[in-house]
Coordinates of C-alpha atoms and ligand atoms in Angstrom, one line a residue:
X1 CA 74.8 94.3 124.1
X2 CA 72.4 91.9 122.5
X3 CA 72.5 91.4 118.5
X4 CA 69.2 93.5 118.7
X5 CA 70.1 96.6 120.4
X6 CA 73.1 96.8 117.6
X7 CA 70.8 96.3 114.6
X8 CA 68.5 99.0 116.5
X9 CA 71.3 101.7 116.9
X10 CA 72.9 101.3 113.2
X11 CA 68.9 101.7 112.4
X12 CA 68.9 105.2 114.1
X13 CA 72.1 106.1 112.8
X14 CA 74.0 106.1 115.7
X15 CA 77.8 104.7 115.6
X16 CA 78.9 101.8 116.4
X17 CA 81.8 101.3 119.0
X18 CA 84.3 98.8 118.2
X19 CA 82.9 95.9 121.0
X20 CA 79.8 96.4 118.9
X21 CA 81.5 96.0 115.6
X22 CA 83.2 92.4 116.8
X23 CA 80.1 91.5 118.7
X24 CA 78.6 91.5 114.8
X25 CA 81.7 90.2 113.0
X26 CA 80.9 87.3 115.7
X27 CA 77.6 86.0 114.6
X28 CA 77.6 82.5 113.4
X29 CA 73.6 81.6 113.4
X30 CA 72.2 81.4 110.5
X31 CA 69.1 83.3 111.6
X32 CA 71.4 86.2 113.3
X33 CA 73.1 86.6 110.0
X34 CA 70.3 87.0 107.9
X35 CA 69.3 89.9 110.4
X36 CA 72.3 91.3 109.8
X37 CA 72.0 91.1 105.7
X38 CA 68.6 92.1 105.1
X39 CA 69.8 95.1 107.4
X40 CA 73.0 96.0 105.1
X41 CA 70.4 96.0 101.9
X42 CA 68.2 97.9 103.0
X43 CA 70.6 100.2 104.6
X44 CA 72.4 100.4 100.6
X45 CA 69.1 101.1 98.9
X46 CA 68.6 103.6 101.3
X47 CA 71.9 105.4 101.2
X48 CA 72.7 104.6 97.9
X49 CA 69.7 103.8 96.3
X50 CA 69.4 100.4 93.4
X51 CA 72.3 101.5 91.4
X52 CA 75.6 99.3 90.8
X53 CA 78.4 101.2 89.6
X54 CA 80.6 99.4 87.0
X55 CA 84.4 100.0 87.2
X56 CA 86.2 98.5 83.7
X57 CA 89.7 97.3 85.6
X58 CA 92.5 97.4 83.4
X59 CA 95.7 95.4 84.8
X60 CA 98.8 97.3 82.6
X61 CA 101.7 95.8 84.7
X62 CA 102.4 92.9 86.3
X63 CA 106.0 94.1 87.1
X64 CA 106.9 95.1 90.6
X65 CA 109.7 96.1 92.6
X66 CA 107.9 95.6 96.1
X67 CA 108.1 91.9 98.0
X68 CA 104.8 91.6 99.5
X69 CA 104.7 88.1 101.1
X70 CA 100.8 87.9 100.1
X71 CA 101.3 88.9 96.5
X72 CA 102.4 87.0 93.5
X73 CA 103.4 90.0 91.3
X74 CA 106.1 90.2 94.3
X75 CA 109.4 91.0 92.8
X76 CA 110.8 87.5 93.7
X77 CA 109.0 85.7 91.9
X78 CA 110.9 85.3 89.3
X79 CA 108.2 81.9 88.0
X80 CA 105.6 84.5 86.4
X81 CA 106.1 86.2 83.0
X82 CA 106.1 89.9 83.4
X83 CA 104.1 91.9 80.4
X84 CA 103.6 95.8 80.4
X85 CA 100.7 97.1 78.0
X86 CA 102.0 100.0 76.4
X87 CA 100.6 103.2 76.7
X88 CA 98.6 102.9 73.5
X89 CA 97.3 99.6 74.4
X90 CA 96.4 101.0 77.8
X91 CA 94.1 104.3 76.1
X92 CA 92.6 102.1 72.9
X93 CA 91.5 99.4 76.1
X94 CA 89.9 102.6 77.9
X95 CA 87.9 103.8 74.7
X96 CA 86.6 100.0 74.5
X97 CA 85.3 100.2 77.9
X98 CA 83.8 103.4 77.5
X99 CA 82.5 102.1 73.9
X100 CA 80.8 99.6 76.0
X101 CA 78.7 102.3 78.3
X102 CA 81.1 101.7 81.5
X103 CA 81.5 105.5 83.2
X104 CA 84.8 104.7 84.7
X105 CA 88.1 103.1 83.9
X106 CA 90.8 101.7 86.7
X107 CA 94.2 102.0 85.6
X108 CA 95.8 99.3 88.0
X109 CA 99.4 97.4 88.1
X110 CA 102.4 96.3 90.3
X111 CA 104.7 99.2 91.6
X112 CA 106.1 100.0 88.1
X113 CA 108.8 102.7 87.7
X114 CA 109.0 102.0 84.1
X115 CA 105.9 104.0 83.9
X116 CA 106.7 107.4 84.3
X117 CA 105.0 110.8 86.2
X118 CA 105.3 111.7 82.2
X119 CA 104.2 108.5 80.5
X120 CA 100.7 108.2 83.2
X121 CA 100.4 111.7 82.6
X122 CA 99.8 111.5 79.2
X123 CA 97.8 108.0 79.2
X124 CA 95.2 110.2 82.0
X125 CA 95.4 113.3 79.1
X126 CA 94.3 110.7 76.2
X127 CA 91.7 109.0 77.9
X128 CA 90.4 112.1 78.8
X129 CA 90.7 113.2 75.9
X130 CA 88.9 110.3 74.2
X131 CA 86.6 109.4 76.2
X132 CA 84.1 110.8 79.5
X133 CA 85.9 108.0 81.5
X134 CA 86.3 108.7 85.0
X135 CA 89.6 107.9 86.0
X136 CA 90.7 105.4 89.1
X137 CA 94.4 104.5 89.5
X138 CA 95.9 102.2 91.6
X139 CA 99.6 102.0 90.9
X140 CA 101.1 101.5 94.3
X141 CA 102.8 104.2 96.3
X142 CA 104.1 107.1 94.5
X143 CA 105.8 110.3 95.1
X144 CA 103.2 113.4 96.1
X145 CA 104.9 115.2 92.8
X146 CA 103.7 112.1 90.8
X147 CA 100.1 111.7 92.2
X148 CA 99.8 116.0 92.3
X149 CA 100.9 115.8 88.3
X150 CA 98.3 113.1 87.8
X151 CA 95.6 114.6 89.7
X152 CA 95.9 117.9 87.9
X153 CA 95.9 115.9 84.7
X154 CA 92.4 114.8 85.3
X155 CA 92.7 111.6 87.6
X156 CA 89.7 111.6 89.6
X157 CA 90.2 108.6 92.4
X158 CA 93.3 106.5 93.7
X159 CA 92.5 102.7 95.1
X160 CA 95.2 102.4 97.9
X161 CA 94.6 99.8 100.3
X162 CA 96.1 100.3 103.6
X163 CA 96.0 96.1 103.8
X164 CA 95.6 96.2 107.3
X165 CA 95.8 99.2 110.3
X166 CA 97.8 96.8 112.8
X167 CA 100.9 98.3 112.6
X168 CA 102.7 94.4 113.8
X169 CA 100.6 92.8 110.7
X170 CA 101.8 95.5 108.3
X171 CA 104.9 95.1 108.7
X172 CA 105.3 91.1 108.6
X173 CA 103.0 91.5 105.4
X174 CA 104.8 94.4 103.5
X175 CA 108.5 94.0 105.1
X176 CA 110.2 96.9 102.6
X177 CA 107.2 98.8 103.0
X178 CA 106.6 101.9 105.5
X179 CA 103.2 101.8 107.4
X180 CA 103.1 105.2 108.2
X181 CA 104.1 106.6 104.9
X182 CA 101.4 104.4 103.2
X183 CA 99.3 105.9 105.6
X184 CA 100.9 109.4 104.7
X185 CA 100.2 108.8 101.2
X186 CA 96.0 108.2 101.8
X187 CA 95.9 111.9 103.4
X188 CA 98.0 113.2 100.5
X189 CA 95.7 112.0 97.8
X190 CA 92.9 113.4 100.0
X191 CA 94.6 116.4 100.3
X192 CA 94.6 117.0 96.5
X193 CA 91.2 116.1 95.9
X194 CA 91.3 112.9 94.7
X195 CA 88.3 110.8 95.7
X196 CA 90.2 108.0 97.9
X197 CA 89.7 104.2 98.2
X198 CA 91.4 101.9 100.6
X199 CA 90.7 98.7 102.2
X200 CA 92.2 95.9 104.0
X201 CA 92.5 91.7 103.3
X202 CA 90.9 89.3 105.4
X203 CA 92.9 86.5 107.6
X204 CA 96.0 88.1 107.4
X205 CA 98.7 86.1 109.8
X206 CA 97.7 86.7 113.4
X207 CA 94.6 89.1 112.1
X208 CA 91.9 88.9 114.8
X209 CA 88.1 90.6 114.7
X210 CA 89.6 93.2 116.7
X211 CA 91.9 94.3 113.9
X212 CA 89.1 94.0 111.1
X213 CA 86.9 96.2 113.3
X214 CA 89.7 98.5 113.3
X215 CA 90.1 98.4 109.6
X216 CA 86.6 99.6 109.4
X217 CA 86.7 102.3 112.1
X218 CA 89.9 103.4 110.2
X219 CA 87.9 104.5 107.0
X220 CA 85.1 105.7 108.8
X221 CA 87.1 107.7 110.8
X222 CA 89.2 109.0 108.1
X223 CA 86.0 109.5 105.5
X224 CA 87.6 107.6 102.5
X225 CA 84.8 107.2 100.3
X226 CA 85.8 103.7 98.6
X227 CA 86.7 100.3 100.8
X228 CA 88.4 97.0 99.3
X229 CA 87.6 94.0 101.9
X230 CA 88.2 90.9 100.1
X231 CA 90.1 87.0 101.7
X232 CA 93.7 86.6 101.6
X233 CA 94.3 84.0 99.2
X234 CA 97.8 82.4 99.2
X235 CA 99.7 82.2 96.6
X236 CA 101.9 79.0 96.1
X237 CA 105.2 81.0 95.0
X238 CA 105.4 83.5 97.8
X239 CA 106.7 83.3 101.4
X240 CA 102.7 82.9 102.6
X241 CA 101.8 80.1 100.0
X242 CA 100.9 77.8 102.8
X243 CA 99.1 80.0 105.0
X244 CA 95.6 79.0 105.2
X245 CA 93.4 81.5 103.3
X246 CA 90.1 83.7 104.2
X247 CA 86.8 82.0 104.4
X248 CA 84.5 83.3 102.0
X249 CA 81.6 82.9 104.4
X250 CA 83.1 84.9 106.9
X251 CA 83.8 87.4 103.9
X252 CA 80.2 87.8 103.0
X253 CA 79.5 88.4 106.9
X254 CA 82.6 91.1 107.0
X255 CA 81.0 93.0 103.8
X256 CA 77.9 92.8 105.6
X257 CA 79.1 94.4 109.1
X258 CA 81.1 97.0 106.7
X259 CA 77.9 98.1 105.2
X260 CA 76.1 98.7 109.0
X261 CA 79.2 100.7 110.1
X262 CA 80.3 102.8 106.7
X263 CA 76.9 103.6 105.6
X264 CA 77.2 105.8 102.4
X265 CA 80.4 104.1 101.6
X266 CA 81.4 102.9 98.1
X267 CA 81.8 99.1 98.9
X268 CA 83.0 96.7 95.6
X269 CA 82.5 93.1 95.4
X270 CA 86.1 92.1 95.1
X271 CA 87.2 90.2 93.0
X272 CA 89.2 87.7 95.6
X273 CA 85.7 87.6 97.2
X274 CA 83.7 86.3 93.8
X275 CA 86.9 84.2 93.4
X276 CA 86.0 81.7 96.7
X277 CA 82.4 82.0 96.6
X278 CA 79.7 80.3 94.8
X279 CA 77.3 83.0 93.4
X280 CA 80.1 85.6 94.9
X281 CA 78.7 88.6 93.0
X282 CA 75.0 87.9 93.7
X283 CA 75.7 87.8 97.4
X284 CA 78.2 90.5 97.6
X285 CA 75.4 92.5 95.8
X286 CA 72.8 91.2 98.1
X287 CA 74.7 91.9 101.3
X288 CA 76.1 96.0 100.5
X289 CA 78.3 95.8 97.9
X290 CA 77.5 98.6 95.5
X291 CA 80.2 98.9 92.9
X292 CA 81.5 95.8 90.7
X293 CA 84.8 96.1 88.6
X294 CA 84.5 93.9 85.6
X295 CA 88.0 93.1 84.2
X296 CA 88.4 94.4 80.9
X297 CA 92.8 93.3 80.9
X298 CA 93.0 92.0 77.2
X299 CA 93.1 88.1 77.6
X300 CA 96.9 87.6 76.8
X301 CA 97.8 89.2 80.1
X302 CA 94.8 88.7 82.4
X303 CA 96.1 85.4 83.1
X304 CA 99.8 86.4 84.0
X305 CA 98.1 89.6 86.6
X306 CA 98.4 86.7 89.2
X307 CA 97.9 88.4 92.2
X308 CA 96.4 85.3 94.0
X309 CA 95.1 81.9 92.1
X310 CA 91.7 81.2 90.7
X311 CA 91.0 84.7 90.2
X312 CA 87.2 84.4 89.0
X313 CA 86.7 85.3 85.3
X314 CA 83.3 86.8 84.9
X315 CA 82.0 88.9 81.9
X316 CA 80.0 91.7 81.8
X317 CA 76.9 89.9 80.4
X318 CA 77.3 87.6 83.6
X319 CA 77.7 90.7 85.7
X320 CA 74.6 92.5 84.0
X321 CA 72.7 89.4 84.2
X322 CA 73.1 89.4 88.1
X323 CA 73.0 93.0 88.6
X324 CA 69.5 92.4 87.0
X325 CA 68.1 89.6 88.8
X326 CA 68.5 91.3 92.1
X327 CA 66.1 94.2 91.3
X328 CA 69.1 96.4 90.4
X329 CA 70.3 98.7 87.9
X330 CA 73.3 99.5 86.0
X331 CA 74.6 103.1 87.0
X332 CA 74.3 105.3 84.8
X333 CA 76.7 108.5 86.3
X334 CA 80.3 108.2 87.4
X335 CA 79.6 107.0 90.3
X336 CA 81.3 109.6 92.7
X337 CA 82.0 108.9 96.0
X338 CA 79.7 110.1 98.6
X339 CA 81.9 110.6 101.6
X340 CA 85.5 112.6 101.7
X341 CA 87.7 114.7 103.6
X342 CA 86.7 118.8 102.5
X343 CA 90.5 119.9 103.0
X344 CA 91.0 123.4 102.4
X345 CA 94.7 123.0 100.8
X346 CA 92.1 120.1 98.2
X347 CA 93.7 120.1 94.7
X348 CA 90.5 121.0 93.1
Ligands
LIG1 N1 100.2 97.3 93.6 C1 99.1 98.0 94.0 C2 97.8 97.4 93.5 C3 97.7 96.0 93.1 S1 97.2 94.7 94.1 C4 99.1 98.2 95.5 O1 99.8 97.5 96.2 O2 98.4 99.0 96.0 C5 95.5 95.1 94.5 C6 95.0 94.5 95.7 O3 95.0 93.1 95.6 C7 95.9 94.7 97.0 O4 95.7 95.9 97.5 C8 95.5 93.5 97.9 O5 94.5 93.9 98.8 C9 94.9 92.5 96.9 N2 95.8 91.3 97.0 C10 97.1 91.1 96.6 N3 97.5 89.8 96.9 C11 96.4 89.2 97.3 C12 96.2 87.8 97.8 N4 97.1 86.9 97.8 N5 94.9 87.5 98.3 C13 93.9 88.4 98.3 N6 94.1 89.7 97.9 C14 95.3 90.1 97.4

């Protein structure tokens, strides 16, 4: 099927098949690809309308017990200082970003059992308590008892990424982690009404567009309302530090594609995305994203939350300033998601 006869049937909202999805992921003229942006902002301004929603990211934790290959927070790497925020810190970093007119707060860290079912609990009862924060965690995987206590507290979303659907990748990537039960874990947080984001990274080890299409069917098939799609990035003290990273072109093109296949979908300009591009934001924004997540981690510890290196720095004047020379706006609500799973069992 030609490039044209794809653009036409995302344009009359019919789905795409996955040939169709790596026929686009394909494209490599610059002509074709500018088809294919001007078709993912129009298709946001028409699903989602002008509005960027603003997500202050706090990064608690840097401890972690898990040994993700890609990750620097991995547990052997014993080079990086570990800090924890305590709870305190956590809630009086909330009220500031609420102070500042963000809507929602994401509470984010390494897998860290030092914080408690009790000790989250009560930072989600403060901040709600505080503030009109919206509430996004993304703490790993956790027992259902844990996220159910949280949820019931007042947590409104979970970030979750499933990294990749491959089954062969995940368990190269994640080697003391289970893909199925991460899996399990995305329909539990459905299941009790959490608004769900997941994702996947880019130019994993022996990732090919067939796997990337399949990362995209997989949260349009399973309606998750929020998608992560950012480069790998290696990091120099983990076991994939040498492993050649994603291209950020190919990035924009792969945000771009998401947008024609998941629609209404909440879509943020990651960070690992404004981290390898020039002008990252503006073109993630120009191309579908819809949601930035400005990082609000006091400065002490934003520098030790090494993930990957050359994580971009960009304040909130910078991301208002290029929200507002696209033609956008600052949103003004929480920001729900527009797609989910209605469960009938759904914690609400
Ligand atoms: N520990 C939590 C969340 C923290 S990491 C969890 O595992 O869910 C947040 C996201 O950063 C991950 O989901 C992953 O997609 C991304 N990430 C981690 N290491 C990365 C790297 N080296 N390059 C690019 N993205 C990375």
């Amino acid at each position: 099927m030609t490039l044209t006869n794809i653009l036409n049937k995302v344009k009359t909202d019919i789905e795409l098949n996955h040939d169709e999805i790596i026929t686009l992921l394909e494209v490599t003229d610059p002509e074709e690809k500018t088809l294919i942006f001007s078709l993912a902002e129009a298709l946001t301004l028409h699903h989602l309308g002008p509005e960027i929603h603003l997500r202050g990211l706090i990064e608690f934790s840097n401890y972690c017990v898990r040994q993700c290959n890609y990750c620097g927070l991995r547990h052997e790497n014993y080079h990086l200082s570990r800090y924890r925020m305590t709870p305190e810190e956590i809630i009086t970093t909330a009220e500031q970003i609420a102070d500042l007119g963000l809507k929602t707060v994401v509470l984010q860290s390494g897998e860290d059992l030092w914080f408690t079912q009790e000790i989250i609990k009560e930072i989600i009862l403060e901040i709600k308590k505080r503030t009109d924060l919206a509430i996004t965690l993304s703490l790993g995987e956790r027992r259902f008892t844990e996220l159910e206590a949280w949820r019931k507290a007042g947590a409104d979303r979970y970030l979750l990424k499933q990294e990749t659907v491959n089954p062969k990748i995940f368990a190269e990537i994640k080697p003391d982690a289970s893909y199925e039960k991460r899996f399990a874990i995305l329909e539990q947080l459905q299941a009790l009404g959490y608004q769900v984001g997941s994702g996947a990274m880019i130019a994993l080890p022996g990732q090919s567009l067939a796997d990337l299409a399949n990362d995209l069917i997989f949260i349009r098939d399973q309606r998750i309302g929020m998608a992560g799609f950012g480069p790998f990035i290696p990091h120099e003290a983990t076991p994939y530090g040498h492993l050649p990273g994603g291209s950020g072109e190919f990035s924009i093109l792969l945000l771009a594609v998401a947008r024609l296949v998941l629609k209404k979908v909440h879509l943020p300009a990651t960070t690992a995305l404004a981290s390898l591009v020039p002008n990252g934001l503006y073109r993630a924004i120009q191309v579908g994203a819809n949601v930035i997540m400005p990082n609000m981690t006091p400065l002490k510890y934003r520098k030790l939350y090494q993930i990957y290196p050359g994580k971009a720095v960009t304040s909130l004047e910078k991301v208002m300033e290029t929200i507002h020379s696209l033609g956008r706006v600052v949103g003004h609500t929480q920001g729900d998601v527009l797609v989910s799973r209605i469960c009938s069992n759904s914690g609400e």
